[in-house]
XYZ file of C-alpha atoms in Angstrom:
488
model
C 123.805 107.423 89.544
C 126.349 109.324 91.526
C 128.761 106.922 93.577
C 130.003 108.529 96.861
C 133.467 108.068 98.102
C 133.661 105.154 100.364
C 136.430 106.612 102.329
C 134.075 109.332 103.460
C 132.032 106.850 105.294
C 134.980 104.928 106.738
C 136.524 107.913 108.161
C 133.328 109.431 109.692
C 130.968 107.002 111.374
C 128.859 109.957 112.458
C 127.825 110.939 109.180
C 126.666 107.365 108.149
C 124.649 106.805 111.103
C 123.800 109.621 113.017
C 120.438 110.348 111.258
C 118.458 111.556 114.026
C 118.011 115.247 112.639
C 117.245 114.088 109.271
C 114.631 111.913 110.646
C 112.955 114.700 112.295
C 112.854 116.850 109.341
C 111.679 114.590 106.711
C 109.334 112.666 108.817
C 107.507 115.846 109.960
C 104.565 116.342 107.704
C 104.144 119.987 107.879
C 107.160 122.131 109.304
C 107.265 125.810 108.906
C 110.587 127.568 109.542
C 110.352 130.700 111.716
C 112.977 133.215 112.756
C 111.466 134.979 115.575
C 111.369 134.101 119.131
C 108.131 135.352 119.643
C 106.483 132.098 119.138
C 108.341 130.530 122.095
C 107.485 133.719 124.192
C 103.595 133.193 123.217
C 103.842 129.501 124.322
C 105.503 130.276 127.544
C 102.936 133.016 128.513
C 100.047 131.201 127.438
C 101.225 128.019 129.630
C 101.641 130.231 132.609
C 98.251 131.829 132.389
C 96.348 128.494 131.944
C 98.373 126.340 134.368
C 98.397 128.110 137.514
C 94.488 128.918 137.308
C 93.154 125.575 136.822
C 89.826 126.805 135.642
C 91.639 128.820 132.821
C 92.200 125.486 131.106
C 88.605 125.770 130.157
C 88.391 128.723 127.650
C 84.798 128.852 127.720
C 81.771 126.612 128.525
C 78.106 126.870 127.403
C 75.169 124.256 127.416
C 76.344 122.641 124.261
C 79.839 123.858 123.879
C 83.242 123.697 125.538
C 86.702 124.865 124.382
C 89.688 123.752 126.236
C 93.469 123.881 126.003
C 96.372 121.773 127.225
C 100.116 121.707 126.451
C 103.557 120.925 127.063
C 106.865 122.852 127.386
C 110.541 122.318 128.388
C 113.207 124.971 127.799
C 116.116 126.448 129.675
C 119.671 127.296 129.529
C 122.659 125.009 129.621
C 126.401 124.816 129.036
C 129.095 122.362 128.656
C 132.338 122.465 130.676
C 134.340 125.566 129.330
C 131.194 127.356 128.357
C 130.336 125.887 125.009
C 127.032 124.241 124.058
C 125.414 121.900 126.240
C 126.084 118.370 124.963
C 123.779 115.476 124.503
C 125.047 112.038 125.859
C 123.522 109.239 123.785
C 124.721 106.142 122.536
C 125.323 105.711 118.680
C 122.295 103.577 117.683
C 120.405 103.698 120.881
C 116.672 104.214 120.672
C 117.042 107.432 122.633
C 118.909 109.056 125.432
C 118.261 109.545 129.207
C 116.221 112.808 129.463
C 117.266 114.516 133.004
C 119.921 116.994 132.667
C 120.356 115.785 129.069
C 118.041 117.632 126.971
C 119.863 120.463 125.277
C 116.661 121.647 123.601
C 113.529 123.442 123.544
C 110.271 121.830 122.929
C 106.615 122.555 123.269
C 103.157 121.504 122.472
C 99.983 123.601 122.361
C 96.546 121.946 121.941
C 92.935 123.216 121.782
C 89.928 121.241 122.113
C 86.547 121.928 120.859
C 83.419 119.711 121.921
C 79.870 120.088 120.672
C 77.211 118.252 122.812
C 73.962 116.880 121.114
C 72.067 116.189 124.555
C 71.815 117.894 127.683
C 73.398 114.802 129.306
C 76.365 115.529 127.298
C 76.357 111.658 126.287
C 76.892 112.296 122.684
C 79.492 114.978 121.219
C 81.683 115.873 118.746
C 85.216 116.897 119.479
C 87.900 118.905 117.207
C 91.585 118.493 118.339
C 94.286 120.586 117.073
C 97.843 120.790 118.502
C 100.841 122.733 117.341
C 104.514 122.182 118.450
C 107.845 123.816 118.279
C 111.414 122.519 118.449
C 114.961 123.967 118.701
C 118.291 122.805 119.719
C 120.592 124.808 122.117
C 123.733 126.666 120.606
C 122.151 127.339 117.108
C 121.235 130.718 115.806
C 119.247 128.977 113.063
C 115.454 129.188 112.864
C 113.087 127.408 115.243
C 110.972 124.532 113.806
C 107.356 124.873 113.893
C 104.713 122.132 113.225
C 101.556 123.518 112.788
C 99.609 120.250 112.802
C 101.314 117.941 115.297
C 97.626 116.628 115.785
C 94.442 117.561 113.827
C 91.486 115.106 114.008
C 87.664 114.792 114.811
C 86.127 112.478 117.498
C 82.845 111.123 117.518
C 81.684 110.021 120.974
C 78.703 107.742 121.288
C 77.033 108.404 117.877
C 75.943 104.987 117.354
C 74.511 104.770 120.909
C 76.865 102.293 122.088
C 79.572 104.270 123.946
C 81.900 103.913 121.051
C 84.485 106.339 120.011
C 85.175 107.006 116.250
C 88.129 109.297 115.313
C 89.637 110.385 112.123
C 92.814 112.658 111.407
C 96.233 112.897 112.607
C 96.800 112.133 116.291
C 99.083 110.647 119.168
C 97.382 107.263 119.227
C 97.752 105.214 122.652
C 101.527 105.864 123.074
C 103.345 104.020 125.475
C 106.634 105.573 127.145
C 109.691 105.231 129.217
C 109.806 108.775 130.537
C 113.117 108.541 131.748
C 114.232 107.972 128.283
C 111.553 109.865 126.857
C 111.009 107.478 124.305
C 107.690 105.978 122.909
C 107.975 102.106 122.727
C 104.764 101.889 121.091
C 103.735 104.409 118.698
C 102.122 103.302 115.622
C 100.285 106.551 114.249
C 102.229 109.582 114.942
C 103.089 111.566 111.961
C 100.335 109.622 109.742
C 96.893 110.387 108.749
C 94.351 107.766 109.701
C 91.031 106.767 111.526
C 89.869 104.245 113.994
C 87.427 103.177 116.715
C 87.707 102.680 120.473
C 85.565 101.651 123.505
C 84.028 98.613 121.530
C 83.873 96.729 124.917
C 81.287 98.254 127.208
C 81.973 96.441 130.809
C 81.833 99.742 132.807
C 85.792 99.408 133.139
C 88.886 100.462 130.997
C 88.833 96.863 129.349
C 88.724 97.913 125.611
C 89.015 96.481 122.063
C 90.358 99.294 119.481
C 91.952 99.779 116.220
C 93.472 102.266 113.937
C 94.646 102.607 110.292
C 97.083 105.182 109.276
C 98.832 106.181 105.984
C 102.417 107.788 105.940
C 104.354 109.969 103.602
C 107.558 111.873 104.508
C 107.580 115.653 103.716
C 110.736 115.672 101.497
C 111.182 113.347 98.579
C 113.349 110.145 99.041
C 116.260 109.448 96.715
C 116.682 105.888 95.414
C 119.760 104.112 96.353
C 119.127 102.102 92.893
C 118.841 104.743 90.386
C 118.983 108.014 92.027
C 115.363 108.997 91.456
C 113.568 111.213 93.824
C 109.995 110.647 94.864
C 107.892 109.996 97.763
C 107.710 106.584 99.613
C 104.284 105.745 100.909
C 103.525 103.370 103.923
C 100.327 102.108 105.795
C 99.706 100.485 109.170
C 96.939 98.860 110.991
C 97.142 98.285 114.683
C 94.473 96.110 116.591
C 94.568 96.060 120.294
C 92.819 94.302 123.422
C 94.030 96.681 126.381
C 93.422 96.456 130.199
C 92.387 92.809 130.172
C 92.018 92.090 133.973
C 94.355 89.137 135.114
C 93.876 89.949 138.867
C 92.900 92.960 141.041
C 96.356 94.485 140.454
C 97.610 93.024 137.371
C 96.136 93.975 133.385
C 97.363 92.429 130.356
C 97.561 94.300 126.912
C 98.265 92.889 123.279
C 98.841 94.960 120.074
C 98.995 93.281 116.762
C 100.386 95.291 113.903
C 100.615 95.055 110.148
C 102.525 97.436 108.081
C 102.795 97.691 104.162
C 105.171 100.069 102.177
C 104.022 100.451 98.826
C 105.780 99.808 95.447
C 107.253 102.662 93.765
C 108.128 102.263 90.029
C 110.063 105.565 89.754
C 112.584 104.774 92.433
C 112.450 100.974 91.379
C 111.503 99.676 94.949
C 109.342 96.640 95.344
C 106.525 96.517 98.039
C 107.536 95.766 101.595
C 105.512 94.069 104.274
C 106.020 93.774 107.992
C 104.158 92.965 111.200
C 104.594 93.389 114.911
C 103.479 91.693 118.199
C 103.483 93.639 121.382
C 102.314 92.581 124.812
C 102.813 94.465 128.070
C 101.554 93.775 131.871
C 100.522 96.673 133.847
C 100.819 96.299 137.558
C 99.232 98.813 140.209
C 98.952 98.578 143.856
C 98.894 101.580 146.162
C 102.153 103.418 145.663
C 103.714 101.008 143.142
C 103.147 101.087 139.208
C 104.847 98.814 136.879
C 104.929 97.901 133.297
C 106.786 95.011 131.558
C 106.819 94.861 127.723
C 107.764 92.306 125.142
C 108.032 93.802 121.367
C 108.600 92.082 118.380
C 108.866 93.805 115.013
C 109.517 92.673 111.579
C 110.378 94.171 107.970
C 107.980 97.351 107.292
C 106.642 97.219 110.937
C 110.003 98.720 111.972
C 109.671 102.474 112.202
C 112.264 105.097 111.196
C 112.043 106.721 115.042
C 110.243 106.113 117.997
C 108.339 109.475 117.170
C 107.093 108.123 113.741
C 105.175 105.170 112.528
C 106.712 105.524 108.987
C 108.523 102.384 107.645
C 112.260 102.390 107.993
C 114.193 103.139 104.587
C 117.009 101.032 102.924
C 119.177 104.096 102.843
C 118.277 106.394 105.817
C 121.136 109.156 104.376
C 119.334 109.248 100.804
C 122.618 108.161 99.243
C 123.915 104.876 97.700
C 124.930 103.388 101.259
C 122.453 100.638 102.050
C 121.867 99.964 105.606
C 118.616 97.856 106.061
C 117.363 94.872 104.174
C 113.629 95.597 105.037
C 112.396 92.086 104.362
C 114.978 90.533 106.340
C 115.010 92.672 109.183
C 113.549 92.203 112.788
C 113.665 93.977 116.035
C 113.201 92.491 119.652
C 113.047 94.375 122.785
C 111.994 93.562 126.622
C 111.684 96.406 128.913
C 110.615 97.184 132.451
C 109.286 100.468 133.847
C 108.884 100.601 137.861
C 107.979 103.535 139.833
C 107.300 103.857 143.609
C 105.998 107.191 144.816
C 104.258 107.773 148.368
C 103.846 111.453 147.579
C 105.074 112.071 150.869
C 108.730 111.148 151.801
C 110.350 109.827 148.451
C 109.824 108.549 144.972
C 111.849 106.175 142.898
C 111.798 105.348 139.165
C 113.668 102.493 137.796
C 113.995 101.180 134.096
C 115.613 98.283 132.331
C 115.402 97.685 128.542
C 117.073 95.086 126.234
C 117.044 95.673 122.582
C 118.272 93.281 119.628
C 118.042 94.458 116.198
C 119.075 92.580 112.890
C 119.183 95.188 110.008
C 118.894 92.391 107.596
C 122.355 93.099 105.644
C 125.594 94.327 106.590
C 126.302 98.111 105.339
C 127.291 98.017 101.672
C 127.718 100.647 98.749
C 125.314 100.189 95.923
C 126.725 100.363 92.386
C 124.364 100.736 89.811
C 126.546 99.519 87.173
C 127.034 96.272 89.022
C 124.111 95.999 91.497
C 124.921 92.210 92.129
C 128.386 92.979 93.391
C 127.779 94.609 96.879
C 130.647 96.637 98.358
C 130.437 95.734 101.961
C 132.054 98.231 104.456
C 135.130 96.812 105.912
C 134.630 95.421 109.158
C 130.909 96.224 109.459
C 128.029 93.677 110.130
C 124.226 93.502 110.847
C 123.384 93.237 114.536
C 122.963 95.933 117.231
C 122.442 95.258 120.998
C 121.596 97.822 123.219
C 121.001 96.935 127.068
C 120.400 99.663 129.652
C 119.248 100.089 133.183
C 118.917 103.511 135.124
C 117.315 104.837 138.319
C 116.186 108.154 139.569
C 115.555 108.751 143.080
C 113.453 111.581 144.418
C 113.466 112.907 148.092
C 110.744 115.523 149.155
C 112.108 117.896 151.607
C 108.776 119.819 151.311
C 105.899 120.442 149.435
C 107.556 122.506 147.019
C 111.160 121.282 147.072
C 112.912 118.066 146.001
C 116.273 116.586 145.512
C 116.932 114.343 142.439
C 119.512 111.880 141.803
C 119.613 109.717 138.330
C 122.243 107.158 137.684
C 122.358 105.349 134.543
C 124.344 102.788 132.561
C 124.284 101.722 128.988
C 126.132 99.124 126.738
C 125.796 99.055 123.145
C 127.410 96.459 120.541
C 126.679 98.455 117.047
C 128.154 96.029 114.282
C 127.089 98.491 111.614
C 129.588 100.832 113.165
C 131.820 98.398 114.365
C 132.010 99.774 117.710
C 130.950 98.788 121.266
C 131.290 100.026 124.801
C 129.479 101.611 127.877
C 128.169 104.953 128.824
C 127.544 106.123 132.351
C 125.475 109.262 133.487
C 125.051 110.819 136.684
C 122.650 113.887 137.124
C 121.585 115.818 140.409
C 119.076 118.531 140.559
C 117.525 120.285 143.413
C 113.912 120.772 142.054
C 111.339 123.309 142.766
C 107.606 122.482 142.208
C 104.117 123.505 143.226
C 103.280 120.221 144.925
C 104.715 116.700 145.672
C 104.554 113.842 143.086
C 107.280 112.320 140.622
C 105.155 113.732 137.625
C 103.939 116.967 139.312
C 104.488 119.897 136.916
C 105.554 122.668 136.579
C 109.074 122.314 137.835
C 112.212 124.513 137.836
C 115.371 122.447 137.874
C 119.024 123.692 137.958
C 121.222 120.550 137.245
C 124.815 119.040 136.896
C 125.378 116.042 134.652
C 128.627 114.105 134.356
C 128.853 111.179 131.601
C 131.798 109.018 130.698
C 132.142 106.467 128.067
C 134.505 103.911 126.384
C 137.335 104.730 124.318
C 135.921 102.958 121.454
C 132.990 105.321 121.429
C 135.114 108.529 121.231
C 133.959 110.895 118.483
C 130.178 109.340 118.677
C 129.078 110.625 122.080
C 128.955 114.520 123.453
C 129.682 116.201 120.035
C 125.787 117.287 119.650
C 123.980 119.341 119.127
C 125.867 121.893 117.047
C 129.391 121.178 117.557
C 129.166 120.390 121.313
C 132.686 120.125 122.687
C 133.156 116.536 123.670
C 133.764 114.664 120.371
C 137.435 114.070 121.224
C 136.845 112.941 124.887
C 135.558 110.075 126.862
C 133.811 112.362 129.511
C 131.922 115.575 129.851
C 130.411 117.855 132.434
C 127.286 119.918 131.982
C 125.215 122.145 133.995
C 122.113 124.225 133.490
C 118.513 125.434 134.323
C 115.506 123.698 132.813
C 111.827 124.692 133.106
C 109.211 122.029 132.393
C 105.244 122.218 132.617
C 102.410 119.971 131.107
C 98.689 120.358 131.988
């Protein structure tokens, strides 16, 4: 097996731990690479044609058939101070980054839903759902990523006559998110193929018991840190939930139990790995206020490679002989709170708090196949990560179509695998044009300015992505641009 020069990893922390792009590429089950911008133009034109005329969301509707569309798109233009590529401001090792004025990319989803009804009352139906997606970073002349099957599944409604829903395929399954961070904190099934049932409780409310089971396999082959062999790792996840259990008129409790299994791989000389997760959250809703408080514990194979995938984490995310995770000994603990006040008349405020503690199960080390018991631990590195963040976004309605946004965020991280710690603060201001009032009203057009500053210890780890953004040698950065965002 080839042993990599340890000095490379000591000198360049980014190469060792900045693996977001590789996660996207490997976890995406079916990605096409296309060179034309025609696909983006198609997305934009189609979304405009279906959004500004609400009726156009239903492409056709007959007695026993309906065909509808839905989607999402964000795109725009942006630059960093001095005219270079717009930078992302993200903590090294953080779950994700704050989104407002901090998304130097284009991302779109286009979904088609077909339904066939078996009776005149439309109480029994079969649905087919297909979604494709596109993604491209700013500042690149390379090709755009096109995932032709972001979702593809069938759904049978009330086939057994008890109001139940049975589904099979690839889908976004009951995801829970902090939208300010553009982050899914519960997302067990994305990128996997599976099946499940929902609406197993029939009380005339949204209280429900549901379950799902998925299989995962990354698109590209993984490389064993033990023997250098290339093969596919496979993982399986089962998720059972009791949701919307009423505690009071305004408070509902939810709980999710998750078991994950990463299969043994004899070619790579990997043993089987197991893991579990327990996740509970409280939803509060009254008049203009919604609030969600969540507690999340994950262990072993139930820790995913990223928040947009349910695939189990790998020992060597860089596909080299540097081991970052001991799956059996690792765990993840998080508490978060997401608050929103929106009177849809005068102002709205969104605030989040998140605290994450992660034990990777091992200090980072270089594996030596000639002497596997002698682990060459990277000097000064340890196994824990702590991430704390608080953010608030205020929105003031000047009219039905014009709003002012101001977002203030603060993050602290202690990443022992990198042997760094420090703070990141971000301020974003945007006057926003929209068709109506509402914090989540879309479409919107927002010119923005963003200023961020961070600790000296984080120099070289923030502000230098995507594609050579210019703040790698700085401790502050200023960006500006124009973003368009739409969903329906």
